[in-house]
Tab-separated table of C-alpha atoms in Angstrom:
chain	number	residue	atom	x	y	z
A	467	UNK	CA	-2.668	-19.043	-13.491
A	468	UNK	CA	-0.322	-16.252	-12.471
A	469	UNK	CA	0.832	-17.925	-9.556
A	470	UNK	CA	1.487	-20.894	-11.783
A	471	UNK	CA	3.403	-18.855	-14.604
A	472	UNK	CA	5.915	-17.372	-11.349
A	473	UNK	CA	6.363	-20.247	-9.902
A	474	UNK	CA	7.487	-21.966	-13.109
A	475	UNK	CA	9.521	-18.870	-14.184
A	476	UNK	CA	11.211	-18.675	-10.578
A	477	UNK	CA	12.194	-22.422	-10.758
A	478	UNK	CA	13.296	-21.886	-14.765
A	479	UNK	CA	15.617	-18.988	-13.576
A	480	UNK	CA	17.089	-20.773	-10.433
A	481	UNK	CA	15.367	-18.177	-8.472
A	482	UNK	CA	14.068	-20.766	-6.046
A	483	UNK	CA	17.190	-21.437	-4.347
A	484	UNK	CA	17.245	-19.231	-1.000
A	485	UNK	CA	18.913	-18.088	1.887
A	486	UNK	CA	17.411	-16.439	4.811
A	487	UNK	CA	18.123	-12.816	5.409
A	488	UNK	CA	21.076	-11.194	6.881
A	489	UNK	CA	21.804	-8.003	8.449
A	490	UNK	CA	22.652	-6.736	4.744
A	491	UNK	CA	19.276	-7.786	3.588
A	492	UNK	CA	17.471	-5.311	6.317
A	493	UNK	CA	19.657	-2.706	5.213
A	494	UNK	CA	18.659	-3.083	1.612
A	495	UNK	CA	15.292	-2.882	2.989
A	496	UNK	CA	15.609	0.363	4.412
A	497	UNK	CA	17.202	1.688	1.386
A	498	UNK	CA	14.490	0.353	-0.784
A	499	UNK	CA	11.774	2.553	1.327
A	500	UNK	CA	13.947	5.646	0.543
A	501	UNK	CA	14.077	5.277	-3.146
A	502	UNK	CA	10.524	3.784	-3.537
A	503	UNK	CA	9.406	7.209	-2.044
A	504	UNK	CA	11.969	9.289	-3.190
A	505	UNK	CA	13.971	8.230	-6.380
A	506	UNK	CA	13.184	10.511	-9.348
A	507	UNK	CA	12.505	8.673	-12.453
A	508	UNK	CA	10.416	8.743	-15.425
A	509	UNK	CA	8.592	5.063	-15.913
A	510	UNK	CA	6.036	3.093	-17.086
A	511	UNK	CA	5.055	0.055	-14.607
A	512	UNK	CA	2.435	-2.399	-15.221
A	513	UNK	CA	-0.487	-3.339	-12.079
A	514	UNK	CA	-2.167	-6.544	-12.573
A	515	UNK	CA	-5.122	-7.863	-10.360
A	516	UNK	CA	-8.536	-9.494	-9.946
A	517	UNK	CA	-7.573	-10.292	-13.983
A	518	UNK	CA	-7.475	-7.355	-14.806
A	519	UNK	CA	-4.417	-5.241	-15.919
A	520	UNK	CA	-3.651	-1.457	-15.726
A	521	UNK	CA	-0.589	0.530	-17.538
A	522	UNK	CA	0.529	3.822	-15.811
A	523	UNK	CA	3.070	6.398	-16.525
A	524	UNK	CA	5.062	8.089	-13.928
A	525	UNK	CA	6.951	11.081	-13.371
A	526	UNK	CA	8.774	12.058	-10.187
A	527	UNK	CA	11.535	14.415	-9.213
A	528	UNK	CA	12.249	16.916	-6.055
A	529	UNK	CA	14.656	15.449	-3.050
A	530	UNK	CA	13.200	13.295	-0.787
A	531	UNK	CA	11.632	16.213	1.341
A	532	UNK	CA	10.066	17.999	-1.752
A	533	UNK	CA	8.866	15.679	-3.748
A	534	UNK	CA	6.912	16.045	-6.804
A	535	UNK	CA	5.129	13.194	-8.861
A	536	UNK	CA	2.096	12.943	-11.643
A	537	UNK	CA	1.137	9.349	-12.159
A	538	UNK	CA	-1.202	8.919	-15.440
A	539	UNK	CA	-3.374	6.132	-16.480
A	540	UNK	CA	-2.643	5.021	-20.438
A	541	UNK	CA	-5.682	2.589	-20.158
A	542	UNK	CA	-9.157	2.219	-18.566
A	543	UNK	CA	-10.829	4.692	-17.318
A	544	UNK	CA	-8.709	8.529	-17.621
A	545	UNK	CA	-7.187	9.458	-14.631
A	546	UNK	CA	-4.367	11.052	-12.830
A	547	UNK	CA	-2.734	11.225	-9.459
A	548	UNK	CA	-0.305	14.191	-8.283
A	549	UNK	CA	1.515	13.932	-5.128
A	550	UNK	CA	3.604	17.606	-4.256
A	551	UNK	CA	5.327	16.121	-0.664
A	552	UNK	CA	2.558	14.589	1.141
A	553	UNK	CA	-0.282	16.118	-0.336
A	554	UNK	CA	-1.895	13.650	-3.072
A	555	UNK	CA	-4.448	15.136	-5.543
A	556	UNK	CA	-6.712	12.785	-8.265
A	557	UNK	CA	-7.877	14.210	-11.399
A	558	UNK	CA	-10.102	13.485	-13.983
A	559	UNK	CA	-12.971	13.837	-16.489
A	560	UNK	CA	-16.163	13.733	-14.654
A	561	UNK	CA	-17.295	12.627	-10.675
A	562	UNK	CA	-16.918	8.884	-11.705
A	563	UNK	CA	-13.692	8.779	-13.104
A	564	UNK	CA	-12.434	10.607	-10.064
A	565	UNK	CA	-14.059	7.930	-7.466
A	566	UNK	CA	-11.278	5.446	-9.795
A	567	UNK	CA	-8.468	7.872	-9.414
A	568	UNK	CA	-9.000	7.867	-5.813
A	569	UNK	CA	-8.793	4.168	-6.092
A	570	UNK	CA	-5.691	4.316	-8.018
A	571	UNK	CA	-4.285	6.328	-5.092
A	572	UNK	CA	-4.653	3.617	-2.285
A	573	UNK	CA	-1.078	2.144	-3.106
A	574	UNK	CA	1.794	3.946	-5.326
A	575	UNK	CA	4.298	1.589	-6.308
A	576	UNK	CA	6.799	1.813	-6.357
A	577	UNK	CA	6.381	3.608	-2.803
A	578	UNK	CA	5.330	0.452	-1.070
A	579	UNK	CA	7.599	0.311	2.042
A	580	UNK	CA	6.695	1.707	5.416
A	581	UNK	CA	9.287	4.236	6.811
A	582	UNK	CA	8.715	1.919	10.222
A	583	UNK	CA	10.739	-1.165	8.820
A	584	UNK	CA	11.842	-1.687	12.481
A	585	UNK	CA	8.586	-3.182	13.113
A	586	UNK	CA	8.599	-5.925	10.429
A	587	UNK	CA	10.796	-8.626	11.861
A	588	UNK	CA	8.015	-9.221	14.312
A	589	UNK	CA	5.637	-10.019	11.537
A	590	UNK	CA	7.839	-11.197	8.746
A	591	UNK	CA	10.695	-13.231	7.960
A	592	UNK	CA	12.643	-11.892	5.286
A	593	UNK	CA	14.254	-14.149	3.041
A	594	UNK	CA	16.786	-13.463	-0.345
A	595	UNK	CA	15.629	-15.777	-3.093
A	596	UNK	CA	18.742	-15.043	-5.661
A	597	UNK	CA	18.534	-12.090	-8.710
A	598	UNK	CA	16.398	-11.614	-11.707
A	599	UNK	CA	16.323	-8.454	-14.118
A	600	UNK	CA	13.161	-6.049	-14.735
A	601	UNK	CA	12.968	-3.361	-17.153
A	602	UNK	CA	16.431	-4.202	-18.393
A	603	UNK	CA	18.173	-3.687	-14.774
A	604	UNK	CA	19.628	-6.542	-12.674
A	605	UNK	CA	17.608	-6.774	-9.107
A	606	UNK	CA	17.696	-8.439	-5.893
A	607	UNK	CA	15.137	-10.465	-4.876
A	608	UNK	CA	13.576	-10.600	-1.547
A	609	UNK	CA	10.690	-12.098	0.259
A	610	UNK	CA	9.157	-11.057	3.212
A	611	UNK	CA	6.828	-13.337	4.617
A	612	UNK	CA	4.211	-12.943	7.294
A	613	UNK	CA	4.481	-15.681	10.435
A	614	UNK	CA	1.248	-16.099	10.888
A	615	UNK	CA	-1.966	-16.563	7.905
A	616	UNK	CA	-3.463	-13.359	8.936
A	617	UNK	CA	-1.256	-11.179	6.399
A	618	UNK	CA	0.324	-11.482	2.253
A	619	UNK	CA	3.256	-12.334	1.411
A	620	UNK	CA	5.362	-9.917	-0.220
A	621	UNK	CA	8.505	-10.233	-3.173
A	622	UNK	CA	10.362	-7.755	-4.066
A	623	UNK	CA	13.138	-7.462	-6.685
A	624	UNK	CA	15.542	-4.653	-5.917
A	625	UNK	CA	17.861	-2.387	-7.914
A	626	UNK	CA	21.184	-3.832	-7.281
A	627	UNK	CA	22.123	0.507	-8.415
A	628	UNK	CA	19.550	2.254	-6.408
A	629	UNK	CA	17.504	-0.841	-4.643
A	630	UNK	CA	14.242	1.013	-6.066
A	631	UNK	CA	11.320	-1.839	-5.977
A	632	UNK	CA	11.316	-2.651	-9.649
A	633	UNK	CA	8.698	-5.200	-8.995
A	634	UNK	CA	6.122	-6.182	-6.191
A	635	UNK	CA	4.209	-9.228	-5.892
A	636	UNK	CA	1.637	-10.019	-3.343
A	637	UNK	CA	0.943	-13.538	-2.543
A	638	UNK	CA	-2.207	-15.032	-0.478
A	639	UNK	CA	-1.592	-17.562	2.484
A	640	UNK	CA	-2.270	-20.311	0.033
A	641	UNK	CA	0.575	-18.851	-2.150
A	642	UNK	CA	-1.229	-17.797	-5.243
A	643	UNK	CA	-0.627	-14.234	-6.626
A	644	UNK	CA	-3.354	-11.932	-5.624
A	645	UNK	CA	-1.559	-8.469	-7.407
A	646	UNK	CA	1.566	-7.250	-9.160
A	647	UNK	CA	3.301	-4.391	-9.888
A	648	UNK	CA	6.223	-4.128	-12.684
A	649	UNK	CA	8.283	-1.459	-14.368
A	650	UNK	CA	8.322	-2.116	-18.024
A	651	UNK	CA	10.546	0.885	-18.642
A	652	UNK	CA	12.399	3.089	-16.682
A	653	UNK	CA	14.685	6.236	-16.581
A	654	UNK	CA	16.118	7.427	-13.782
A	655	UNK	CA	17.065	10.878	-14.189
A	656	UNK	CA	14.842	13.629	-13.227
A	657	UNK	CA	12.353	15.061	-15.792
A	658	UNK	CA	13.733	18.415	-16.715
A	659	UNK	CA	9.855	19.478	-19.259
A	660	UNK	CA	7.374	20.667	-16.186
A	661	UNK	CA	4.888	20.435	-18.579
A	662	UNK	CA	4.508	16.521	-17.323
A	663	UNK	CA	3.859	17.702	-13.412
A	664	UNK	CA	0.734	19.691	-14.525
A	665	UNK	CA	-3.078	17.699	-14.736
A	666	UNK	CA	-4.648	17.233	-17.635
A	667	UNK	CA	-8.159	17.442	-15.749
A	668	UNK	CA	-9.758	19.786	-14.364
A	669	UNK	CA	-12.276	17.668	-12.093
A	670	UNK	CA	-10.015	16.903	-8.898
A	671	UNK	CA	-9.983	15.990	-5.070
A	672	UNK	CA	-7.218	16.346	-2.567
A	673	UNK	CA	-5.664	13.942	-0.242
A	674	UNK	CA	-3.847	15.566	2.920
A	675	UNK	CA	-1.921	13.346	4.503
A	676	UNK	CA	-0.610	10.852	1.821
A	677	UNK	CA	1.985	8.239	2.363
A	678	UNK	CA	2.955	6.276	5.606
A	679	UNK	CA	3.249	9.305	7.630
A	680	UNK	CA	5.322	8.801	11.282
A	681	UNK	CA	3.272	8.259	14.714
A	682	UNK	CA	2.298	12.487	15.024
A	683	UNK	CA	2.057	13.505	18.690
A	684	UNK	CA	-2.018	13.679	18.309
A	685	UNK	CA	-1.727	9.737	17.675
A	686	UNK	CA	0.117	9.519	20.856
A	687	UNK	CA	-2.615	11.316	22.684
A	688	UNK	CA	-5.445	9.440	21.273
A	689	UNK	CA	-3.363	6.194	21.419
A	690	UNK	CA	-3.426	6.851	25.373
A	691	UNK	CA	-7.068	7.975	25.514
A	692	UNK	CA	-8.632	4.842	23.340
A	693	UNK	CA	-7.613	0.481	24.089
A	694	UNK	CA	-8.003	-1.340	21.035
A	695	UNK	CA	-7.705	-4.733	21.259
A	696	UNK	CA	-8.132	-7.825	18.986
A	697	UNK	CA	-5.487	-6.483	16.369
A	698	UNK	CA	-2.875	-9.334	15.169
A	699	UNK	CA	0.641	-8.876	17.030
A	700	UNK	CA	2.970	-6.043	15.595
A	701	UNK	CA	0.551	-3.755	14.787
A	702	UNK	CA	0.896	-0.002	15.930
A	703	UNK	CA	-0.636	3.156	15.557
A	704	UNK	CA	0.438	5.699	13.292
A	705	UNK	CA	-1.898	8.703	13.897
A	706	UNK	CA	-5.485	9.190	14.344
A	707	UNK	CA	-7.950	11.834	13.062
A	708	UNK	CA	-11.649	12.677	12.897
A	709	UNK	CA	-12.782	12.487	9.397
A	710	UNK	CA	-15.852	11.156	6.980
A	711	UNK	CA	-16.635	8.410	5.896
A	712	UNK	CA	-18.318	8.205	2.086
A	713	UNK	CA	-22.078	8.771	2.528
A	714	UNK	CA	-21.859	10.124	6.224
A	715	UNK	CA	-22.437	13.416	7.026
A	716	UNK	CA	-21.260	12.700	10.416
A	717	UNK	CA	-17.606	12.376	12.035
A	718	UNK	CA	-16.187	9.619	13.054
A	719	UNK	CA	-12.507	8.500	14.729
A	720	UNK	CA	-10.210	7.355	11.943
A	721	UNK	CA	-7.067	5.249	13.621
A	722	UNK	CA	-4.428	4.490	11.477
A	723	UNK	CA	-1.840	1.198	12.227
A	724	UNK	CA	0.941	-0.102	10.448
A	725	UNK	CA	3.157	-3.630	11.667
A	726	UNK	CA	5.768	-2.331	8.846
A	727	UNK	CA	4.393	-3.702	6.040
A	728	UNK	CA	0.899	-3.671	6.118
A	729	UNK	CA	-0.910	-0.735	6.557
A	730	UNK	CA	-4.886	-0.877	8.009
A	731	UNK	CA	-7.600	1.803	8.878
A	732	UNK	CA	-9.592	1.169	11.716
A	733	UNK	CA	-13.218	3.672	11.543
A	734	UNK	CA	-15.498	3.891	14.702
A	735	UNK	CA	-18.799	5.726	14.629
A	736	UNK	CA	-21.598	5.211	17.175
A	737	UNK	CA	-24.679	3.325	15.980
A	738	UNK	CA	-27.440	5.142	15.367
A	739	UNK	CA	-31.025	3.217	14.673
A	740	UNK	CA	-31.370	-0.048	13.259
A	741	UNK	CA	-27.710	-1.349	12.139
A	742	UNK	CA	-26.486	-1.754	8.784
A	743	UNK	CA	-25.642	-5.184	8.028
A	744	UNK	CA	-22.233	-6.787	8.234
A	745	UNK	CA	-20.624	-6.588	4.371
A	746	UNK	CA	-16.917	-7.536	2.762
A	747	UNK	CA	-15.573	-6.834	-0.176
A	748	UNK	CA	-12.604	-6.452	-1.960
A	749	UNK	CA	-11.896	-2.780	-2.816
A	750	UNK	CA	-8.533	-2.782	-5.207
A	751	UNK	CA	-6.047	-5.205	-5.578
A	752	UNK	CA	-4.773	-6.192	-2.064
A	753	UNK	CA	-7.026	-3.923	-0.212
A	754	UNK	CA	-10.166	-5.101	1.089
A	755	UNK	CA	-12.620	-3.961	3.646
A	756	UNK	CA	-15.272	-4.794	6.236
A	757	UNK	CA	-17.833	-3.508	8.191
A	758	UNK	CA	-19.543	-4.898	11.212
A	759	UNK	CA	-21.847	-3.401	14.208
A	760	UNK	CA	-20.740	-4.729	17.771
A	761	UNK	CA	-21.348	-2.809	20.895
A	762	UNK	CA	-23.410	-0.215	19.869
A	763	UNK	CA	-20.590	0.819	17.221
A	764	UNK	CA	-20.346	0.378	13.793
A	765	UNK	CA	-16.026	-0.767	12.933
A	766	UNK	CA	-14.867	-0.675	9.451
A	767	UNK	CA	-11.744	-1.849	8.625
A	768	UNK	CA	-9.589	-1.361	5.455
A	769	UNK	CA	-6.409	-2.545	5.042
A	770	UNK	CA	-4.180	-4.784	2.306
A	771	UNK	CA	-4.605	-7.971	4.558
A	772	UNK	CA	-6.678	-11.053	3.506
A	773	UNK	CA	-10.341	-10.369	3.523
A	774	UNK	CA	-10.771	-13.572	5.535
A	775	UNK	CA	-8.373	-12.230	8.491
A	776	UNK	CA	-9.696	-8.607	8.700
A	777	UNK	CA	-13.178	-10.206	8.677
A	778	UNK	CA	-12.262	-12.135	11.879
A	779	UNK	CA	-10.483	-9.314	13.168
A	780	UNK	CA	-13.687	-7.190	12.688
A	781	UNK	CA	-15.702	-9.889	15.083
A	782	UNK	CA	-13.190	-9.770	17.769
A	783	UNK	CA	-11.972	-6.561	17.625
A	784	UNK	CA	-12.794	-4.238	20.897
A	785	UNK	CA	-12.446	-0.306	21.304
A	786	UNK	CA	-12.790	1.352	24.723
A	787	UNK	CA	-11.901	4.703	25.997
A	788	UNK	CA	-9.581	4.877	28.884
């Protein structure tokens, strides 16, 4: 139905009409990954998915290497998100709300654009489909489509001002909307009371590493130590770390790839006794993951691709060490 309501609202609007991307467009991009990280503002954006729909407020000033933002749920379950640079940190009530904060964390809109945006015309074609307005502020808006079925489709509508993503909509291959995110109001001037930086919480858990952080000199190495294969075209590694996964006590290689766009985590821990079976399932919005055994190794993969391609990429992915 919310595919439906877009599609008739692009078409009422004139937004249909299109013209494929120019050198200008690409440029936008890049200056849409700067703000979407960077931009201080004081908002409150709308995330819709699975039929379900979430209201957050958001606070975030600093310059773009000293950043500081507190995101805070106004509905469902209590929560709160703090990111000081690249550090994120939930917060909340008890264990359980936490476990949703963490959720909340897995995408921050309106920080949705890798920093590698040289990478996406091998994946995407970017198309402009004309302007609309959000949160009472005239925006460009672009589409950047995958060329192949293995990844979303992905609108944006830009700040003509600052080209901050005012909006984000994810679309399946078969074109239906599978999430959105929307600014409902927005202020973008820095928040001069502190007071809305500091958690309301006490219960917390921190996130080193946050954002799309640049291929680190360790990814390098293990990038030359470790051939994965079976990944769609365009994807590259980012960095790679040993790490937990939830309910293991034991560590396991955590590699890290982006083509742009799309970000996915590829986990590898040896098999040990019988093998759990193979699962999918979405985890939050876009994001899904799956889990099969093959080789004697157990893969996991979590990314914001269809569940359908990362469950064939699962089957014919192939790690070896060099």
């Amino acid at each position: 139905m919310r595919a439906v309501l877009l599609a008739a609202g692009l078409a009422a609007t004139g937004l249909a009409h299109s013209a494929f991307a120019s050198d200008e467009d690409w440029q936008l991009l890049k200056k849409a990954e700067l703000a979407g990280g960077s931009q201080p503002l004081s908002a409150t954006y709308l995330h819709q998915m699975n039929g379900m729909l979430e209201t957050f407020r958001l606070f975030r000033s600093g310059s773009p290497d000293a950043i500081v933002e507190r995101r805070i749920s106004l509905d469902g379950v209590p929560r709160e998100v703090i990111r000081q640079g690249d550090v994120l940190t939930c917060y909340a009530q008890d264990r359980k709300a936490l476990n949703a904060a963490k959720v909340s964390a897995m995408r921050l809109f309106p920080d949705v654009l890798s920093e590698h945006l040289d990478t996406v015309s091998q994946s995407y074609a970017v198309k402009r489909l004309g302007r609309d307005r959000v949160a009472q502020r005239d925006c460009n808006l672009l589409e950047l489509r995958p060329r192949d079925r293995q990844r979303f489709t992905v609108r944006l509508c830009l700040d003509t001002a600052t080209a901050l993503p005012l909006r984000m909509v994810t679309l399946s291959p078969g074109n239906d909307t599978v999430e959105q995110y929307t600014f409902t109001e927005l202020d973008l001037t820095p928040p001069r009371d502190r007071q809305q930086f500091k958690p309301q919480y006490k219960v917390s858990a921190r996130i080193k590493g946050a954002g799309q952080a640049a291929a680190s000199a360790p990814a390098a190495r293990e990038a030359a130590m470790v051939d994965v294969q079976g990944l769609p075209p365009g994807f590259r590694m980012l960095r790679a770390v040993q790490r937990s996964l939830p309910g293991s006590d034991r560590a396991v290689r955590h590699l890290v790839f982006s083509d742009g766009l799309a970000m996915l985590s590829l986990f590898i821990e040896p098999v040990q006794g019988e093998a759990k079976p193979d699962r999918a399932i979405n985890l939050h919005g876009a994001i899904s993951m799956v889990a099969v055994s093959s080789g004697g190794q157990q893969i996991t993969l979590v990314g914001d691709l269809p569940e359908s391609a990362l469950a064939a990429m699962a089957k014919n992915i192939r790690v070896q060490s060099r």
